[in-house]
């Protein structure tokens, strides 16, 4: 069975709920722990000192993946507590934060080159890796994912506030992230050679430092034989992160069995689909990949479920996915939960404290 894995980025916050630049201390503590030779399973640096990243090992079993996600969250929080902080699974901090890049030459070069875009990049995503045989199979998956990435974003949306204000977006992280020159939807690549030519052309412009700054919604991993889907916010609920992985794996399986679209949707149009998903998440309309027209989010999520139903059933994931999708649609994604806490009277710091608690459930 095709393996999958999850990377999650978290905010580091004080016990009072304010982002705090303690990543160097957390990472020193992590480095002192026994290492595992398998890929993943680490607590690692991110771009800013107010955040860290965790990763799972590649696995085939959904329950194993959920246990790893929860273990990674618990480990990151324990390390943060040893440094006087906690971790929060929020796509962006609700407060106005003057964030600090990590003490790293590459990070400082990015900050110098990209100015305000880099200064404002205190955002947290959820990245799913799914195994592929080679570049050609990976590109087949990438091209198949294109119309569905917006639905994955809507399900994960978890960043309705920014700089002390309500944004009106379910995922404002995606709007901030979209300022990078290589971010967002792509045109179809067709084959692995074309994908590699596009990456080479991007690097030839001298705009980005290296292929690690290719921030497509989904890309081929530079280090592993995987497709990496990067469109999602970090999920407030650990099971929602696993839902992302299960859906991505099912989409990958469906891709290798499905003939490519005769007339794929253009990237210019996909950007509007992504914007709508970021704006309303699961509480408004999404664009239907089958018609290209707006439909209620629950209907479009149902289209995704129907599209990957056979792959989910073969993996033993269908019933769990149906339940988890229903749970997200009834309860809401992280953005809905944050807005509910606001309605109950939570200010920015109280909201973050509540997110800290939910992160560890």
C-alpha positions as a printed NumPy array, in Angstrom:
array([[  0.   ,   0.   ,   0.   ],
       [  1.197,   3.527,  -0.781],
       [  2.834,   5.18 ,   2.256],
       [  1.853,   8.571,   3.623],
       [  3.266,  10.985,   6.172],
       [  2.433,  14.335,   7.728],
       [  4.489,  17.415,   8.611],
       [  2.915,  19.968,  10.946],
       [  4.083,  23.47 ,  11.836],
       [  3.157,  24.911,  15.243],
       [  3.303,  28.265,  16.96 ],
       [  5.432,  28.528,  20.097],
       [  3.552,  30.553,  22.689],
       [  3.943,  31.577,  26.308],
       [  1.639,  29.976,  28.921],
       [ -0.392,  33.194,  28.625],
       [ -0.897,  32.571,  24.886],
       [  1.532,  35.053,  23.294],
       [  3.927,  33.921,  20.522],
       [  7.473,  33.671,  21.826],
       [ 10.853,  33.257,  20.104],
       [ 12.16 ,  30.152,  21.888],
       [ 12.705,  27.808,  18.919],
       [ 16.52 ,  27.703,  19.42 ],
       [ 16.064,  26.445,  22.98 ],
       [ 13.443,  23.897,  21.91 ],
       [ 15.675,  22.627,  19.103],
       [ 18.671,  22.256,  21.418],
       [ 16.555,  20.114,  23.71 ],
       [ 15.311,  18.062,  20.742],
       [ 18.875,  17.495,  19.503],
       [ 19.828,  16.001,  22.86 ],
       [ 17.212,  13.248,  22.526],
       [ 17.964,   9.849,  20.918],
       [ 17.632,   9.945,  17.131],
       [ 15.731,   7.55 ,  14.879],
       [ 17.346,   6.543,  11.559],
       [ 13.989,   6.391,   9.774],
       [ 12.817,   9.427,   7.772],
       [ 10.635,  11.766,   9.806],
       [  9.779,  11.661,  13.473],
       [ 11.726,  14.823,  14.298],
       [ 11.093,  18.208,  15.867],
       [ 12.791,  20.627,  13.484],
       [ 13.368,  24.291,  12.771],
       [ 11.066,  26.427,  10.713],
       [ 11.567,  29.904,   9.258],
       [ 10.783,  31.813,  12.452],
       [ 11.888,  31.466,  16.071],
       [  8.229,  31.487,  17.116],
       [  7.514,  28.129,  15.498],
       [  8.686,  24.526,  15.112],
       [  7.825,  21.646,  12.817],
       [  7.123,  17.979,  13.505],
       [  6.97 ,  15.063,  11.084],
       [  5.78 ,  11.481,  11.132],
       [  7.519,   8.43 ,   9.762],
       [  6.109,   7.099,   6.482],
       [  3.352,   4.607,   7.219],
       [  0.517,   2.76 ,   5.528],
       [ -1.937,   2.457,   8.41 ],
       [ -4.29 ,   5.322,   9.24 ],
       [ -4.427,   4.565,  12.96 ],
       [ -0.623,   4.386,  13.107],
       [ -0.438,   7.777,  11.42 ],
       [ -2.896,   9.311,  13.886],
       [ -0.873,   7.936,  16.799],
       [  2.297,   9.419,  15.299],
       [  0.667,  12.823,  14.772],
       [ -0.494,  12.879,  18.384],
       [  2.9  ,  11.692,  19.627],
       [  4.612,  14.432,  17.607],
       [  2.334,  17.068,  19.088],
       [  2.938,  15.757,  22.613],
       [  6.703,  15.635,  22.113],
       [  6.856,  19.147,  20.667],
       [  4.757,  20.461,  23.544],
       [  6.919,  18.724,  26.152],
       [ 10.057,  20.234,  24.63 ],
       [  8.362,  23.635,  24.462],
       [  7.345,  23.391,  28.122],
       [ 10.962,  22.672,  29.056],
       [ 11.776,  25.991,  27.349],
       [  8.921,  27.816,  29.13 ],
       [  6.433,  27.673,  26.242],
       [  3.627,  25.588,  24.673],
       [  2.705,  24.681,  21.086],
       [ -0.508,  25.756,  19.344],
       [ -1.903,  24.347,  16.102],
       [ -3.021,  27.636,  14.551],
       [ -2.523,  28.598,  10.918],
       [ -1.557,  32.118,  11.998],
       [ -1.285,  33.955,  15.303],
       [ -4.287,  36.176,  16.035],
       [ -2.059,  38.823,  17.629],
       [  0.105,  41.439,  15.942],
       [  3.544,  39.805,  16.223],
       [  7.002,  41.144,  15.418],
       [  8.443,  37.746,  14.509],
       [ 12.111,  36.778,  14.331],
       [ 13.857,  34.584,  11.745],
       [ 15.914,  31.685,  13.002],
       [ 19.696,  32.184,  13.348],
       [ 20.48 ,  30.599,  10.003],
       [ 22.303,  32.004,   6.965],
       [ 19.645,  30.862,   4.491],
       [ 16.804,  32.278,   6.577],
       [ 18.542,  35.637,   6.866],
       [ 19.146,  35.698,   3.106],
       [ 15.441,  35.021,   2.494],
       [ 14.526,  37.837,   4.876],
       [ 16.886,  40.248,   3.112],
       [ 15.716,  39.29 ,  -0.373],
       [ 11.952,  39.208,   0.228],
       [ 11.503,  42.053,   2.698],
       [  7.993,  42.524,   4.072],
       [  6.793,  39.246,   2.583],
       [  9.379,  37.391,   4.687],
       [  8.852,  39.557,   7.759],
       [  5.146,  38.7  ,   7.847],
       [  5.575,  34.956,   7.277],
       [  4.649,  33.629,  10.693],
       [  2.224,  31.022,   9.367],
       [  1.765,  27.308,  10.011],
       [  0.817,  24.689,   7.446],
       [  0.15 ,  20.966,   7.235],
       [  2.113,  19.124,   4.548],
       [  1.211,  15.627,   3.384],
       [  3.725,  13.31 ,   1.705],
       [  2.505,  10.351,  -0.342],
       [  4.84 ,   7.864,  -1.996],
       [  5.224,   7.665,  -5.785],
       [  7.314,   5.354,  -7.953],
       [  9.087,   8.033,  -9.963],
       [  8.793,  11.572, -11.32 ],
       [  6.336,  10.604, -14.045],
       [  3.945,   8.981, -11.592],
       [  4.439,  11.926,  -9.248],
       [  3.478,  14.386, -11.971],
       [  0.426,  12.322, -12.839],
       [ -0.604,  12.728,  -9.191],
       [  0.21 ,  16.454,  -9.158],
       [ -1.847,  17.095, -12.266],
       [ -4.773,  15.066, -10.901],
       [ -4.708,  16.932,  -7.576],
       [ -5.079,  20.372,  -9.155],
       [ -8.901,  20.76 ,  -8.991],
       [ -9.097,  19.16 ,  -5.526],
       [ -6.465,  21.168,  -3.665],
       [ -8.951,  23.942,  -2.907],
       [-11.24 ,  21.427,  -1.173],
       [ -8.322,  20.226,   0.97 ],
       [ -7.652,  23.846,   1.936],
       [-11.303,  24.429,   2.863],
       [-11.361,  21.38 ,   5.131],
       [ -8.191,  22.497,   6.938],
       [ -8.788,  26.272,   7.148],
       [ -7.639,  27.431,  10.589],
       [ -6.513,  31.066,  10.424],
       [ -9.387,  33.576,  10.538],
       [ -7.448,  36.303,  12.393],
       [ -4.345,  38.329,  11.563],
       [ -2.512,  41.162,  13.327],
       [ -5.192,  41.568,  15.98 ],
       [ -8.137,  41.691,  13.582],
       [-10.741,  39.368,  12.14 ],
       [ -9.958,  38.973,   8.435],
       [-13.225,  37.62 ,   7.069],
       [-11.246,  34.633,   5.732],
       [-11.318,  31.08 ,   7.04 ],
       [ -7.682,  30.707,   5.924],
       [ -5.829,  33.983,   5.947],
       [ -2.594,  31.99 ,   6.134],
       [ -3.124,  31.046,   2.493],
       [ -3.398,  34.731,   1.56 ],
       [ -0.166,  35.594,   3.348],
       [  1.569,  32.538,   1.919],
       [  0.374,  33.476,  -1.554],
       [  2.773,  36.437,  -1.604],
       [  5.745,  34.188,  -2.319],
       [  6.588,  34.244,  -6.051],
       [  6.29 ,  30.457,  -6.519],
       [  3.173,  29.797,  -4.414],
       [ -0.25 ,  28.616,  -5.483],
       [ -1.783,  26.444,  -8.211],
       [  0.225,  25.358, -11.236],
       [ -0.484,  24.496, -14.837],
       [ -0.436,  20.782, -15.698],
       [  3.091,  19.442, -16.13 ],
       [  2.314,  16.312, -18.128],
       [  5.492,  14.391, -17.298],
       [  8.472,  14.392, -14.988],
       [ 10.863,  15.919, -17.49 ],
       [  8.608,  18.949, -17.967],
       [  8.31 ,  19.391, -14.207],
       [ 12.091,  19.388, -13.817],
       [ 12.451,  21.875, -16.683],
       [  9.983,  24.222, -14.97 ],
       [ 11.948,  24.031, -11.71 ],
       [ 15.167,  24.741, -13.599],
       [ 13.553,  27.73 , -15.315],
       [ 12.409,  29.112, -11.943],
       [ 15.887,  28.746, -10.48 ],
       [ 17.427,  30.344, -13.572],
       [ 15.547,  33.568, -12.838],
       [ 17.595,  34.049,  -9.668],
       [ 14.412,  34.951,  -7.794],
       [ 14.304,  32.054,  -5.323],
       [ 17.352,  30.757,  -3.503],
       [ 16.917,  27.055,  -4.26 ],
       [ 14.34 ,  24.379,  -5.023],
       [ 13.298,  24.396,  -1.361],
       [ 11.582,  27.694,  -2.16 ],
       [  9.328,  26.147,  -4.788],
       [  6.106,  26.657,  -2.871],
       [  3.524,  25.176,  -5.226],
       [  0.299,  23.932,  -3.628],
       [  1.682,  20.477,  -4.437],
       [  5.17 ,  19.558,  -5.617],
       [  7.601,  16.69 ,  -5.996],
       [  9.732,  16.385,  -2.888],
       [ 13.343,  17.4  ,  -3.362],
       [ 14.55 ,  14.699,  -0.945],
       [ 12.154,  11.724,  -1.053],
       [ 10.198,   9.803,  -3.738],
       [  6.979,  11.516,  -2.709],
       [  4.442,  14.075,  -3.772],
       [  4.211,  16.793,  -1.124],
       [  0.842,  18.543,  -0.815],
       [  1.339,  21.884,   0.933],
       [ -1.979,  23.673,   0.496],
       [ -3.486,  23.056,   3.951],
       [ -3.392,  25.094,   7.139],
       [ -2.128,  23.211,  10.161],
       [ -5.231,  21.556,  11.567],
       [ -6.457,  22.316,  15.066],
       [ -7.601,  18.704,  15.495],
       [ -5.042,  15.898,  15.02 ],
       [ -7.616,  13.69 ,  13.274],
       [ -8.22 ,  16.43 ,  10.7  ],
       [ -4.522,  16.301,   9.789],
       [ -4.82 ,  12.556,   9.217],
       [ -7.947,  13.193,   7.141],
       [ -5.795,  15.323,   4.847],
       [ -3.302,  12.483,   4.456],
       [ -5.947,   9.814,   3.835],
       [ -7.623,  11.963,   1.165],
       [ -4.317,  12.793,  -0.527],
       [ -3.354,   9.112,  -0.655],
       [ -6.741,   8.239,  -2.119],
       [ -6.363,  10.991,  -4.705],
       [ -2.931,   9.636,  -5.611],
       [ -4.332,   6.125,  -6.031],
       [ -7.197,   7.467,  -8.124],
       [ -4.764,   9.449, -10.264],
       [ -2.781,   6.419, -11.388],
       [ -5.994,   4.67 , -12.486],
       [ -7.644,   7.622, -14.219],
       [ -6.957,   9.01 , -17.656],
       [ -5.764,  12.637, -17.489],
       [ -8.382,  15.299, -18.147],
       [ -8.737,  16.218, -21.807],
       [ -9.16 ,  19.922, -21.036],
       [ -7.655,  20.614, -17.59 ],
       [ -8.735,  23.715, -15.694],
       [ -6.338,  26.614, -16.236],
       [ -4.213,  27.822, -13.337],
       [ -5.807,  31.28 , -13.55 ],
       [ -9.179,  29.711, -12.848],
       [ -7.839,  27.457, -10.099],
       [ -6.578,  30.53 ,  -8.251],
       [-10.161,  31.74 ,  -7.926],
       [-11.211,  28.311,  -6.618],
       [ -8.468,  28.498,  -3.996],
       [ -9.442,  32.026,  -3.031],
       [-13.058,  30.969,  -2.467],
       [-11.914,  28.065,  -0.312],
       [ -9.743,  30.394,   1.747],
       [-12.532,  32.914,   2.123],
       [-15.329,  30.691,   3.399],
       [-13.825,  27.29 ,   4.203],
       [-16.651,  24.824,   4.827],
       [-19.325,  27.378,   5.699],
       [-20.05 ,  28.835,   2.253],
       [-19.779,  27.813,  -1.383],
       [-16.843,  26.057,  -3.003],
       [-16.302,  25.636,  -6.721],
       [-17.366,  22.231,  -7.971],
       [-14.602,  20.486,  -9.943],
       [-17.282,  18.753, -12.02 ],
       [-19.084,  21.926, -13.15 ],
       [-16.729,  24.824, -12.41 ],
       [-19.618,  26.571, -10.641],
       [-20.272,  27.363,  -6.967],
       [-22.053,  24.804,  -4.838],
       [-22.475,  24.428,  -1.063],
       [-19.265,  23.232,   0.557],
       [-20.887,  20.017,   1.801],
       [-21.862,  19.108,  -1.765],
       [-18.346,  19.686,  -3.105],
       [-16.837,  17.705,  -0.231],
       [-19.285,  14.961,  -1.223],
       [-17.947,  15.128,  -4.78 ],
       [-14.433,  14.585,  -3.466],
       [-15.581,  11.627,  -1.386],
       [-17.327,  10.06 ,  -4.376],
       [-14.278,  10.665,  -6.567],
       [-11.954,   8.703,  -4.263],
       [-14.472,   6.247,  -2.819],
       [-12.978,   3.138,  -4.446],
       [ -9.442,   3.982,  -3.341],
       [-10.61 ,   4.669,   0.204],
       [-12.517,   1.39 ,   0.332],
       [ -9.521,  -0.614,  -0.87 ],
       [ -7.328,   0.988,   1.807],
       [ -9.897,   0.309,   4.534],
       [-10.338,   4.056,   5.06 ],
       [-13.824,   4.669,   3.655],
       [-15.986,   4.447,   6.774],
       [-13.512,   6.415,   8.888],
       [-13.241,   9.119,   6.209],
       [-17.017,   9.403,   5.906],
       [-17.29 ,   9.859,   9.673],
       [-14.449,  12.36 ,   9.864],
       [-15.735,  14.437,   6.961],
       [-19.168,  14.491,   8.568],
       [-17.568,  15.575,  11.82 ],
       [-15.734,  18.457,  10.12 ],
       [-18.882,  19.6  ,   8.324],
       [-20.974,  19.51 ,  11.515],
       [-18.384,  20.872,  13.967],
       [-16.539,  23.064,  11.497],
       [-12.85 ,  23.353,  10.715],
       [-10.399,  25.199,  12.963],
       [-11.575,  28.561,  11.689],
       [-15.163,  27.814,  12.723],
       [-13.989,  26.717,  16.16 ],
       [-11.904,  29.855,  16.621],
       [-14.801,  32.08 ,  15.641],
       [-17.034,  30.233,  18.114],
       [-14.531,  30.93 ,  20.888],
       [-14.588,  34.587,  19.873],
       [-18.363,  34.602,  20.128],
       [-18.036,  33.186,  23.633],
       [-15.845,  36.139,  24.633],
       [-12.277,  34.892,  24.092],
       [ -9.712,  37.598,  23.307],
       [ -6.567,  36.868,  21.251],
       [ -4.545,  35.392,  24.106],
       [ -7.445,  33.316,  25.447],
       [ -8.077,  31.97 ,  21.966],
       [ -4.47 ,  30.802,  21.729],
       [ -4.671,  29.165,  25.154],
       [ -7.739,  27.223,  24.081],
       [ -5.944,  26.176,  20.91 ],
       [ -3.043,  24.884,  23.003],
       [ -5.443,  22.608,  24.866],
       [ -7.138,  21.297,  21.7  ],
       [ -3.775,  20.707,  20.006],
       [ -3.045,  17.989,  22.546],
       [ -6.389,  16.147,  22.32 ]])
